[in-house]
């Protein structure tokens, strides 16, 4: 079964991508992980049911009437806080939607170019952002309306049966939203990138694959949730270990001020660096499952062939990516056949070595991992 076999293949592909360790590359991946990976980011459109605003509360027996809160005074503050949270959340979600494709391009090419890949996929990222906002609005309607009905209820007590009904509704609907969001992120987004489609069109293209191999994707979802549970537990342990030295330094005079100023950024960076291989592994795992169930949607054919001993190998040069022209372990050029002619001329030198999955830019597979990639306004995504 692909969903099971790809668990080990994803380890090999991840190791090939992340080694040898290049600090600058890992730092750029940490930036991407901050927005797209890790613990995730809930929909900014979802608001919890806070206190009631349906009028002034009725003081209970023995309560001080002067202690009541004037809703008219509190409401502007609440609105301002909600507005700030909404703006920050939407900004975070937009950048994360852009970086989804930056990460996909990096995993496919073997190189991390944040500015170049982000600029090239603004359209894709904007469409994904719009889909996520729409999904959040649907969730707001499904959950917000019942919660508001309870909050603005004139009754002083809320029926436990009504609360139980909302919980029963929240569980299946929440699972459905989580499944749609994950499938969109790890399968539909690569389809958008591979065939230059919008979200809806990519879903239509992916749907026959999902329906035809539904058992593979069910197993994938079950395994990836178990993996995330285990990896979250391991990450939590590593976070505690990382936190211990800072807690000790807090009790040392003078040093505690420096720890308070620098401690949180260092801890955050450490957690992100820990999550880099985790997020990379999970994304490669999804891409392997997608390509195995539909070769036309395969975003990483070279990496897949290399780790399975039937394709191109990765170069060992610093900054090297997946080399589509390299020889296999037996000295043969996988998938190319005999490229020499009777005159002793190597025809591979005349062959167009442009990869079909990344033929739009002029950066090559062996670009350095510089942060500033130069002006590539002439790049086209085809």
mmCIF file of C-alpha atoms in Angstrom:
data_model
loop_
_atom_site.group_PDB
_atom_site.id
_atom_site.type_symbol
_atom_site.label_atom_id
_atom_site.label_comp_id
_atom_site.label_asym_id
_atom_site.label_seq_id
_atom_site.Cartn_x
_atom_site.Cartn_y
_atom_site.Cartn_z
ATOM 1 C CA UNK A 1 0.000 0.000 0.000
ATOM 2 C CA UNK A 2 1.437 3.351 -1.068
ATOM 3 C CA UNK A 3 0.393 5.170 2.102
ATOM 4 C CA UNK A 4 2.400 2.679 4.187
ATOM 5 C CA UNK A 5 5.390 2.157 1.889
ATOM 6 C CA UNK A 6 5.895 5.896 1.441
ATOM 7 C CA UNK A 7 6.545 6.352 5.162
ATOM 8 C CA UNK A 8 10.087 5.027 4.767
ATOM 9 C CA UNK A 9 10.656 6.623 1.367
ATOM 10 C CA UNK A 10 9.780 10.026 2.845
ATOM 11 C CA UNK A 11 12.588 9.588 5.372
ATOM 12 C CA UNK A 12 15.106 9.007 2.578
ATOM 13 C CA UNK A 13 13.884 11.972 0.523
ATOM 14 C CA UNK A 14 13.932 14.235 3.580
ATOM 15 C CA UNK A 15 17.474 13.184 4.440
ATOM 16 C CA UNK A 16 18.644 13.860 0.892
ATOM 17 C CA UNK A 17 17.037 17.309 0.954
ATOM 18 C CA UNK A 18 18.299 18.453 4.349
ATOM 19 C CA UNK A 19 21.825 17.037 4.213
ATOM 20 C CA UNK A 20 24.513 18.152 4.234
ATOM 21 C CA UNK A 21 23.245 20.651 6.786
ATOM 22 C CA UNK A 22 23.417 24.238 5.523
ATOM 23 C CA UNK A 23 22.553 26.731 8.243
ATOM 24 C CA UNK A 24 21.276 29.453 5.908
ATOM 25 C CA UNK A 25 18.975 26.985 4.162
ATOM 26 C CA UNK A 26 17.633 25.730 7.504
ATOM 27 C CA UNK A 27 16.991 29.292 8.670
ATOM 28 C CA UNK A 28 14.958 30.011 5.554
ATOM 29 C CA UNK A 29 13.028 26.774 6.031
ATOM 30 C CA UNK A 30 12.418 27.797 9.654
ATOM 31 C CA UNK A 31 10.827 31.016 8.374
ATOM 32 C CA UNK A 32 8.535 29.014 6.086
ATOM 33 C CA UNK A 33 7.683 26.567 8.867
ATOM 34 C CA UNK A 34 6.704 29.448 11.149
ATOM 35 C CA UNK A 35 3.872 30.317 8.769
ATOM 36 C CA UNK A 36 2.879 27.003 7.205
ATOM 37 C CA UNK A 37 3.894 24.209 9.535
ATOM 38 C CA UNK A 38 4.148 23.176 13.117
ATOM 39 C CA UNK A 39 1.097 23.481 15.289
ATOM 40 C CA UNK A 40 -0.835 25.215 12.511
ATOM 41 C CA UNK A 41 -2.951 28.318 12.686
ATOM 42 C CA UNK A 42 -6.665 28.309 13.301
ATOM 43 C CA UNK A 43 -9.034 30.184 11.077
ATOM 44 C CA UNK A 44 -8.990 33.881 11.968
ATOM 45 C CA UNK A 45 -12.677 33.982 11.141
ATOM 46 C CA UNK A 46 -13.596 31.786 14.113
ATOM 47 C CA UNK A 47 -14.501 33.560 17.279
ATOM 48 C CA UNK A 48 -15.273 31.863 20.547
ATOM 49 C CA UNK A 49 -18.461 32.642 22.412
ATOM 50 C CA UNK A 50 -17.433 35.107 25.052
ATOM 51 C CA UNK A 51 -19.556 36.825 27.608
ATOM 52 C CA UNK A 52 -23.060 37.924 26.763
ATOM 53 C CA UNK A 53 -23.701 41.367 25.332
ATOM 54 C CA UNK A 54 -27.446 41.079 25.429
ATOM 55 C CA UNK A 55 -27.851 43.677 28.165
ATOM 56 C CA UNK A 56 -26.674 44.435 31.654
ATOM 57 C CA UNK A 57 -26.379 41.338 33.843
ATOM 58 C CA UNK A 58 -28.826 40.987 36.675
ATOM 59 C CA UNK A 59 -26.956 41.201 39.981
ATOM 60 C CA UNK A 60 -27.332 38.100 42.112
ATOM 61 C CA UNK A 61 -28.278 38.057 45.747
ATOM 62 C CA UNK A 62 -25.792 39.987 47.804
ATOM 63 C CA UNK A 63 -23.957 41.312 44.744
ATOM 64 C CA UNK A 64 -22.779 44.891 44.697
ATOM 65 C CA UNK A 65 -24.774 46.769 42.027
ATOM 66 C CA UNK A 66 -21.872 49.184 41.590
ATOM 67 C CA UNK A 67 -19.627 46.319 40.461
ATOM 68 C CA UNK A 68 -21.619 45.753 37.260
ATOM 69 C CA UNK A 69 -19.875 46.537 33.967
ATOM 70 C CA UNK A 70 -21.331 49.049 31.537
ATOM 71 C CA UNK A 71 -21.531 47.215 28.214
ATOM 72 C CA UNK A 72 -21.487 50.521 26.332
ATOM 73 C CA UNK A 73 -18.048 51.313 27.742
ATOM 74 C CA UNK A 74 -16.556 47.844 27.212
ATOM 75 C CA UNK A 75 -17.960 47.198 23.750
ATOM 76 C CA UNK A 76 -15.646 49.642 21.848
ATOM 77 C CA UNK A 77 -12.601 48.065 23.490
ATOM 78 C CA UNK A 78 -13.803 44.590 22.605
ATOM 79 C CA UNK A 79 -14.450 45.634 19.005
ATOM 80 C CA UNK A 80 -10.976 47.181 18.746
ATOM 81 C CA UNK A 81 -9.310 44.025 20.124
ATOM 82 C CA UNK A 82 -11.305 41.797 17.775
ATOM 83 C CA UNK A 83 -10.392 44.027 14.824
ATOM 84 C CA UNK A 84 -6.664 43.878 15.638
ATOM 85 C CA UNK A 85 -6.781 40.107 16.083
ATOM 86 C CA UNK A 86 -8.671 39.762 12.803
ATOM 87 C CA UNK A 87 -6.171 41.897 10.861
ATOM 88 C CA UNK A 88 -3.156 40.087 12.333
ATOM 89 C CA UNK A 89 -4.788 36.713 11.725
ATOM 90 C CA UNK A 90 -5.672 37.488 8.111
ATOM 91 C CA UNK A 91 -2.165 38.819 7.458
ATOM 92 C CA UNK A 92 -0.647 35.699 8.954
ATOM 93 C CA UNK A 93 -2.992 33.512 6.911
ATOM 94 C CA UNK A 94 -2.179 35.382 3.678
ATOM 95 C CA UNK A 95 1.586 35.089 4.146
ATOM 96 C CA UNK A 96 1.159 31.436 5.084
ATOM 97 C CA UNK A 97 -0.848 30.803 1.918
ATOM 98 C CA UNK A 98 1.934 32.340 -0.180
ATOM 99 C CA UNK A 99 4.609 30.359 1.624
ATOM 100 C CA UNK A 100 2.770 27.089 1.002
ATOM 101 C CA UNK A 101 3.859 27.320 -2.620
ATOM 102 C CA UNK A 102 7.299 28.631 -1.696
ATOM 103 C CA UNK A 103 7.793 25.472 0.358
ATOM 104 C CA UNK A 104 6.451 23.248 -2.426
ATOM 105 C CA UNK A 105 8.804 24.813 -4.959
ATOM 106 C CA UNK A 106 11.702 24.338 -2.549
ATOM 107 C CA UNK A 107 10.876 20.678 -1.954
ATOM 108 C CA UNK A 108 10.599 20.059 -5.669
ATOM 109 C CA UNK A 109 13.797 21.840 -6.733
ATOM 110 C CA UNK A 110 15.957 20.952 -3.740
ATOM 111 C CA UNK A 111 16.764 24.640 -3.261
ATOM 112 C CA UNK A 112 15.177 27.252 -0.987
ATOM 113 C CA UNK A 113 14.647 30.648 -2.618
ATOM 114 C CA UNK A 114 12.097 32.517 -0.527
ATOM 115 C CA UNK A 115 11.783 35.750 -2.477
ATOM 116 C CA UNK A 116 11.898 34.192 -5.936
ATOM 117 C CA UNK A 117 9.430 31.390 -5.316
ATOM 118 C CA UNK A 118 7.054 33.618 -3.367
ATOM 119 C CA UNK A 119 6.962 36.270 -6.076
ATOM 120 C CA UNK A 120 6.349 33.622 -8.709
ATOM 121 C CA UNK A 121 3.338 32.187 -6.874
ATOM 122 C CA UNK A 122 1.478 35.259 -5.660
ATOM 123 C CA UNK A 123 -1.545 34.278 -7.748
ATOM 124 C CA UNK A 124 -1.659 30.736 -6.396
ATOM 125 C CA UNK A 125 -1.179 31.921 -2.825
ATOM 126 C CA UNK A 126 -3.922 34.540 -3.136
ATOM 127 C CA UNK A 127 -6.384 31.947 -4.435
ATOM 128 C CA UNK A 128 -5.513 29.577 -1.601
ATOM 129 C CA UNK A 129 -5.948 32.426 0.881
ATOM 130 C CA UNK A 130 -9.401 33.197 -0.545
ATOM 131 C CA UNK A 131 -10.407 29.540 -0.247
ATOM 132 C CA UNK A 132 -9.269 29.377 3.366
ATOM 133 C CA UNK A 133 -11.152 32.546 4.242
ATOM 134 C CA UNK A 134 -14.278 31.147 2.580
ATOM 135 C CA UNK A 135 -13.852 27.925 4.544
ATOM 136 C CA UNK A 136 -13.497 29.953 7.727
ATOM 137 C CA UNK A 137 -16.684 31.887 6.936
ATOM 138 C CA UNK A 138 -18.579 28.638 6.505
ATOM 139 C CA UNK A 139 -17.286 27.510 9.881
ATOM 140 C CA UNK A 140 -18.271 30.862 11.372
ATOM 141 C CA UNK A 141 -21.816 30.422 10.139
ATOM 142 C CA UNK A 142 -22.092 26.812 11.333
ATOM 143 C CA UNK A 143 -20.693 27.477 14.784
ATOM 144 C CA UNK A 144 -21.123 31.193 15.314
ATOM 145 C CA UNK A 145 -24.871 31.349 14.752
ATOM 146 C CA UNK A 146 -25.733 28.678 17.380
ATOM 147 C CA UNK A 147 -23.280 30.209 19.857
ATOM 148 C CA UNK A 148 -24.695 33.690 19.348
ATOM 149 C CA UNK A 149 -28.183 32.292 19.784
ATOM 150 C CA UNK A 150 -27.135 30.981 23.184
ATOM 151 C CA UNK A 151 -25.219 34.147 24.146
ATOM 152 C CA UNK A 152 -28.136 36.425 23.311
ATOM 153 C CA UNK A 153 -30.644 34.095 24.911
ATOM 154 C CA UNK A 154 -32.919 35.848 27.380
ATOM 155 C CA UNK A 155 -32.908 32.877 29.716
ATOM 156 C CA UNK A 156 -30.556 32.977 32.661
ATOM 157 C CA UNK A 157 -29.508 29.347 32.337
ATOM 158 C CA UNK A 158 -28.504 27.376 29.289
ATOM 159 C CA UNK A 159 -29.850 23.882 28.826
ATOM 160 C CA UNK A 160 -27.211 21.199 29.212
ATOM 161 C CA UNK A 161 -28.962 19.307 26.455
ATOM 162 C CA UNK A 162 -28.463 22.244 24.081
ATOM 163 C CA UNK A 163 -24.764 22.431 24.954
ATOM 164 C CA UNK A 164 -24.445 18.697 24.382
ATOM 165 C CA UNK A 165 -26.129 19.061 20.992
ATOM 166 C CA UNK A 166 -23.630 21.737 19.972
ATOM 167 C CA UNK A 167 -20.742 19.509 21.047
ATOM 168 C CA UNK A 168 -22.131 16.606 19.030
ATOM 169 C CA UNK A 169 -22.440 18.915 16.040
ATOM 170 C CA UNK A 170 -18.956 20.341 16.514
ATOM 171 C CA UNK A 171 -17.151 16.991 16.460
ATOM 172 C CA UNK A 172 -18.134 15.714 12.974
ATOM 173 C CA UNK A 173 -18.160 19.173 11.426
ATOM 174 C CA UNK A 174 -14.748 19.946 12.924
ATOM 175 C CA UNK A 175 -13.319 16.686 11.582
ATOM 176 C CA UNK A 176 -14.774 17.404 8.140
ATOM 177 C CA UNK A 177 -13.235 20.886 8.097
ATOM 178 C CA UNK A 178 -9.860 19.506 9.217
ATOM 179 C CA UNK A 179 -9.917 16.888 6.450
ATOM 180 C CA UNK A 180 -10.839 19.416 3.760
ATOM 181 C CA UNK A 181 -8.153 21.831 4.963
ATOM 182 C CA UNK A 182 -5.448 19.137 5.018
ATOM 183 C CA UNK A 183 -6.373 17.709 1.628
ATOM 184 C CA UNK A 184 -6.371 21.213 0.171
ATOM 185 C CA UNK A 185 -2.991 22.064 1.664
ATOM 186 C CA UNK A 186 -1.006 18.898 0.920
ATOM 187 C CA UNK A 187 -2.704 17.565 -2.235
ATOM 188 C CA UNK A 188 -4.719 20.295 -3.969
ATOM 189 C CA UNK A 189 -2.014 22.972 -3.610
ATOM 190 C CA UNK A 190 0.579 20.752 -5.379
ATOM 191 C CA UNK A 191 -2.025 20.137 -8.090
ATOM 192 C CA UNK A 192 -2.445 23.902 -8.449
ATOM 193 C CA UNK A 193 1.308 24.296 -8.783
ATOM 194 C CA UNK A 194 1.839 21.413 -11.200
ATOM 195 C CA UNK A 195 -0.954 22.345 -13.623
ATOM 196 C CA UNK A 196 -1.310 26.095 -12.938
ATOM 197 C CA UNK A 197 -4.907 25.832 -11.725
ATOM 198 C CA UNK A 198 -7.133 27.666 -9.275
ATOM 199 C CA UNK A 199 -8.312 25.998 -6.084
ATOM 200 C CA UNK A 200 -11.688 24.834 -7.424
ATOM 201 C CA UNK A 201 -10.192 23.601 -10.707
ATOM 202 C CA UNK A 202 -7.441 21.797 -8.798
ATOM 203 C CA UNK A 203 -10.030 20.144 -6.576
ATOM 204 C CA UNK A 204 -11.860 18.950 -9.695
ATOM 205 C CA UNK A 205 -8.601 17.571 -11.069
ATOM 206 C CA UNK A 206 -7.701 15.879 -7.782
ATOM 207 C CA UNK A 207 -11.163 14.512 -7.036
ATOM 208 C CA UNK A 208 -11.027 11.495 -9.435
ATOM 209 C CA UNK A 209 -7.689 10.506 -7.883
ATOM 210 C CA UNK A 210 -9.114 10.823 -4.382
ATOM 211 C CA UNK A 211 -12.223 8.848 -5.293
ATOM 212 C CA UNK A 212 -10.301 6.156 -7.175
ATOM 213 C CA UNK A 213 -7.782 5.624 -4.349
ATOM 214 C CA UNK A 214 -9.896 6.576 -1.354
ATOM 215 C CA UNK A 215 -8.485 3.765 0.795
ATOM 216 C CA UNK A 216 -4.960 5.117 0.298
ATOM 217 C CA UNK A 217 -6.009 8.568 1.427
ATOM 218 C CA UNK A 218 -7.980 7.281 4.406
ATOM 219 C CA UNK A 219 -4.917 5.349 5.545
ATOM 220 C CA UNK A 220 -2.779 8.428 4.898
ATOM 221 C CA UNK A 221 -5.014 10.611 7.072
ATOM 222 C CA UNK A 222 -5.002 8.076 9.903
ATOM 223 C CA UNK A 223 -1.235 7.592 9.759
ATOM 224 C CA UNK A 224 -0.423 11.297 9.488
ATOM 225 C CA UNK A 225 -2.583 12.132 12.494
ATOM 226 C CA UNK A 226 -0.829 9.436 14.516
ATOM 227 C CA UNK A 227 2.521 10.754 13.305
ATOM 228 C CA UNK A 228 1.640 14.305 14.248
ATOM 229 C CA UNK A 229 0.524 13.168 17.696
ATOM 230 C CA UNK A 230 3.806 11.347 18.288
ATOM 231 C CA UNK A 231 5.941 14.110 16.780
ATOM 232 C CA UNK A 232 4.114 16.773 18.789
ATOM 233 C CA UNK A 233 4.873 14.820 21.957
ATOM 234 C CA UNK A 234 8.546 14.493 21.004
ATOM 235 C CA UNK A 235 8.724 18.188 20.078
ATOM 236 C CA UNK A 236 7.187 19.063 23.438
ATOM 237 C CA UNK A 237 9.876 17.102 25.261
ATOM 238 C CA UNK A 238 12.618 18.810 23.246
ATOM 239 C CA UNK A 239 11.004 22.180 23.976
ATOM 240 C CA UNK A 240 11.101 21.493 27.715
ATOM 241 C CA UNK A 241 14.746 20.459 27.478
ATOM 242 C CA UNK A 242 15.498 23.640 25.540
ATOM 243 C CA UNK A 243 13.623 25.709 28.115
ATOM 244 C CA UNK A 244 15.443 24.396 31.195
ATOM 245 C CA UNK A 245 18.698 26.409 30.753
ATOM 246 C CA UNK A 246 16.735 29.639 30.326
ATOM 247 C CA UNK A 247 14.725 28.961 33.474
ATOM 248 C CA UNK A 248 17.953 28.413 35.400
ATOM 249 C CA UNK A 249 19.453 31.653 34.064
ATOM 250 C CA UNK A 250 16.396 33.590 35.226
ATOM 251 C CA UNK A 251 17.545 33.149 38.832
ATOM 252 C CA UNK A 252 20.972 34.697 38.159
ATOM 253 C CA UNK A 253 21.099 38.459 38.820
ATOM 254 C CA UNK A 254 21.747 40.702 35.806
ATOM 255 C CA UNK A 255 21.600 37.746 33.434
ATOM 256 C CA UNK A 256 17.872 37.396 33.970
ATOM 257 C CA UNK A 257 17.229 40.677 32.136
ATOM 258 C CA UNK A 258 19.209 39.496 29.109
ATOM 259 C CA UNK A 259 17.415 36.159 29.211
ATOM 260 C CA UNK A 260 14.034 37.872 29.235
ATOM 261 C CA UNK A 261 14.995 39.992 26.217
ATOM 262 C CA UNK A 262 16.683 37.296 24.158
ATOM 263 C CA UNK A 263 15.285 34.102 25.580
ATOM 264 C CA UNK A 264 11.954 33.991 23.763
ATOM 265 C CA UNK A 265 13.395 34.616 20.260
ATOM 266 C CA UNK A 266 16.093 31.996 20.820
ATOM 267 C CA UNK A 267 13.573 29.466 22.113
ATOM 268 C CA UNK A 268 11.234 30.185 19.189
ATOM 269 C CA UNK A 269 14.083 29.739 16.707
ATOM 270 C CA UNK A 270 15.108 26.510 18.392
ATOM 271 C CA UNK A 271 11.572 25.111 18.207
ATOM 272 C CA UNK A 272 11.281 26.099 14.538
ATOM 273 C CA UNK A 273 14.598 24.432 13.702
ATOM 274 C CA UNK A 274 13.377 21.285 15.435
ATOM 275 C CA UNK A 275 10.211 21.392 13.348
ATOM 276 C CA UNK A 276 12.025 21.868 10.017
ATOM 277 C CA UNK A 277 12.729 18.142 9.471
ATOM 278 C CA UNK A 278 9.289 17.218 10.821
ATOM 279 C CA UNK A 279 7.372 19.487 8.461
ATOM 280 C CA UNK A 280 9.663 18.564 5.563
ATOM 281 C CA UNK A 281 9.085 14.874 6.194
ATOM 282 C CA UNK A 282 5.291 15.214 6.406
ATOM 283 C CA UNK A 283 5.155 17.274 3.207
ATOM 284 C CA UNK A 284 7.362 14.853 1.294
ATOM 285 C CA UNK A 285 5.226 11.983 2.570
ATOM 286 C CA UNK A 286 2.093 13.621 1.151
ATOM 287 C CA UNK A 287 3.796 14.358 -2.169
ATOM 288 C CA UNK A 288 4.935 10.737 -2.477
ATOM 289 C CA UNK A 289 1.405 9.465 -1.859
ATOM 290 C CA UNK A 290 0.005 11.931 -4.393
ATOM 291 C CA UNK A 291 2.504 10.930 -7.083
ATOM 292 C CA UNK A 292 2.022 7.209 -6.455
ATOM 293 C CA UNK A 293 -1.740 7.475 -6.853
ATOM 294 C CA UNK A 294 -1.568 9.756 -9.906
ATOM 295 C CA UNK A 295 1.655 10.063 -11.882
ATOM 296 C CA UNK A 296 0.312 13.135 -13.679
ATOM 297 C CA UNK A 297 0.266 14.983 -10.340
ATOM 298 C CA UNK A 298 3.753 13.906 -9.298
ATOM 299 C CA UNK A 299 5.649 17.000 -8.177
ATOM 300 C CA UNK A 300 8.865 15.145 -7.207
ATOM 301 C CA UNK A 301 9.536 12.406 -9.805
ATOM 302 C CA UNK A 302 13.317 12.778 -9.581
ATOM 303 C CA UNK A 303 13.443 12.496 -5.798
ATOM 304 C CA UNK A 304 11.090 9.513 -5.881
ATOM 305 C CA UNK A 305 13.189 7.695 -8.480
ATOM 306 C CA UNK A 306 16.460 8.463 -6.686
ATOM 307 C CA UNK A 307 15.480 7.013 -3.309
ATOM 308 C CA UNK A 308 13.974 3.938 -4.951
ATOM 309 C CA UNK A 309 17.159 3.195 -6.840
ATOM 310 C CA UNK A 310 15.718 3.839 -10.272
ATOM 311 C CA UNK A 311 16.417 7.444 -11.066
ATOM 312 C CA UNK A 312 18.689 10.452 -10.847
ATOM 313 C CA UNK A 313 20.794 11.083 -7.813
ATOM 314 C CA UNK A 314 21.275 14.202 -5.835
ATOM 315 C CA UNK A 315 24.547 16.070 -6.245
ATOM 316 C CA UNK A 316 26.890 16.292 -3.303
ATOM 317 C CA UNK A 317 27.889 19.855 -4.048
ATOM 318 C CA UNK A 318 26.938 22.494 -1.475
ATOM 319 C CA UNK A 319 23.777 24.093 -2.710
ATOM 320 C CA UNK A 320 23.235 21.237 -5.149
ATOM 321 C CA UNK A 321 19.734 20.076 -5.877
ATOM 322 C CA UNK A 322 18.364 17.012 -7.595
ATOM 323 C CA UNK A 323 20.515 16.359 -10.622
ATOM 324 C CA UNK A 324 18.437 14.951 -13.462
ATOM 325 C CA UNK A 325 21.539 14.143 -15.459
ATOM 326 C CA UNK A 326 23.621 12.282 -12.888
ATOM 327 C CA UNK A 327 24.552 8.665 -13.213
ATOM 328 C CA UNK A 328 23.152 5.875 -11.126
ATOM 329 C CA UNK A 329 25.136 3.587 -8.868
ATOM 330 C CA UNK A 330 25.957 1.311 -11.778
ATOM 331 C CA UNK A 331 27.202 4.154 -13.890
ATOM 332 C CA UNK A 332 24.117 4.173 -16.054
ATOM 333 C CA UNK A 333 21.904 7.155 -16.808
ATOM 334 C CA UNK A 334 18.497 6.151 -15.474
ATOM 335 C CA UNK A 335 15.613 6.547 -17.805
ATOM 336 C CA UNK A 336 17.754 7.898 -20.624
ATOM 337 C CA UNK A 337 19.090 4.738 -22.237
ATOM 338 C CA UNK A 338 22.375 4.710 -24.098
ATOM 339 C CA UNK A 339 23.208 8.316 -25.016
ATOM 340 C CA UNK A 340 26.440 7.619 -26.881
ATOM 341 C CA UNK A 341 26.648 7.184 -30.647
ATOM 342 C CA UNK A 342 29.082 5.123 -32.796
ATOM 343 C CA UNK A 343 31.304 8.195 -33.225
ATOM 344 C CA UNK A 344 32.001 8.356 -29.504
ATOM 345 C CA UNK A 345 30.088 11.616 -29.068
ATOM 346 C CA UNK A 346 27.996 11.973 -25.918
ATOM 347 C CA UNK A 347 24.615 13.061 -27.143
ATOM 348 C CA UNK A 348 23.548 13.911 -23.604
ATOM 349 C CA UNK A 349 25.425 17.189 -24.034
ATOM 350 C CA UNK A 350 23.028 18.128 -26.807
ATOM 351 C CA UNK A 351 19.960 17.080 -24.965
ATOM 352 C CA UNK A 352 17.693 19.727 -23.545
ATOM 353 C CA UNK A 353 18.119 19.221 -19.810
ATOM 354 C CA UNK A 354 15.269 21.456 -18.830
ATOM 355 C CA UNK A 355 13.114 19.683 -16.285
ATOM 356 C CA UNK A 356 9.450 19.579 -17.196
ATOM 357 C CA UNK A 357 8.390 20.394 -13.668
ATOM 358 C CA UNK A 358 10.514 23.532 -13.256
ATOM 359 C CA UNK A 359 11.273 24.857 -16.724
ATOM 360 C CA UNK A 360 10.289 28.411 -16.129
ATOM 361 C CA UNK A 361 13.323 29.892 -14.440
ATOM 362 C CA UNK A 362 16.944 30.310 -15.328
ATOM 363 C CA UNK A 363 18.275 29.569 -11.868
ATOM 364 C CA UNK A 364 19.291 25.965 -12.458
ATOM 365 C CA UNK A 365 19.402 23.224 -9.867
ATOM 366 C CA UNK A 366 22.701 24.303 -8.397
ATOM 367 C CA UNK A 367 21.959 27.879 -7.386
ATOM 368 C CA UNK A 368 23.452 29.092 -4.193
ATOM 369 C CA UNK A 369 21.113 29.575 -1.316
ATOM 370 C CA UNK A 370 21.412 33.339 -1.261
ATOM 371 C CA UNK A 371 18.580 35.309 0.257
ATOM 372 C CA UNK A 372 18.562 37.824 -2.548
ATOM 373 C CA UNK A 373 18.109 35.939 -5.793
ATOM 374 C CA UNK A 374 18.302 38.902 -8.072
ATOM 375 C CA UNK A 375 15.626 40.301 -10.308
ATOM 376 C CA UNK A 376 13.791 37.496 -12.056
ATOM 377 C CA UNK A 377 10.820 39.389 -13.395
ATOM 378 C CA UNK A 378 11.206 37.494 -16.632
ATOM 379 C CA UNK A 379 10.403 34.207 -14.915
ATOM 380 C CA UNK A 380 7.221 32.584 -16.128
ATOM 381 C CA UNK A 381 5.375 29.706 -14.557
ATOM 382 C CA UNK A 382 4.197 27.377 -17.252
#
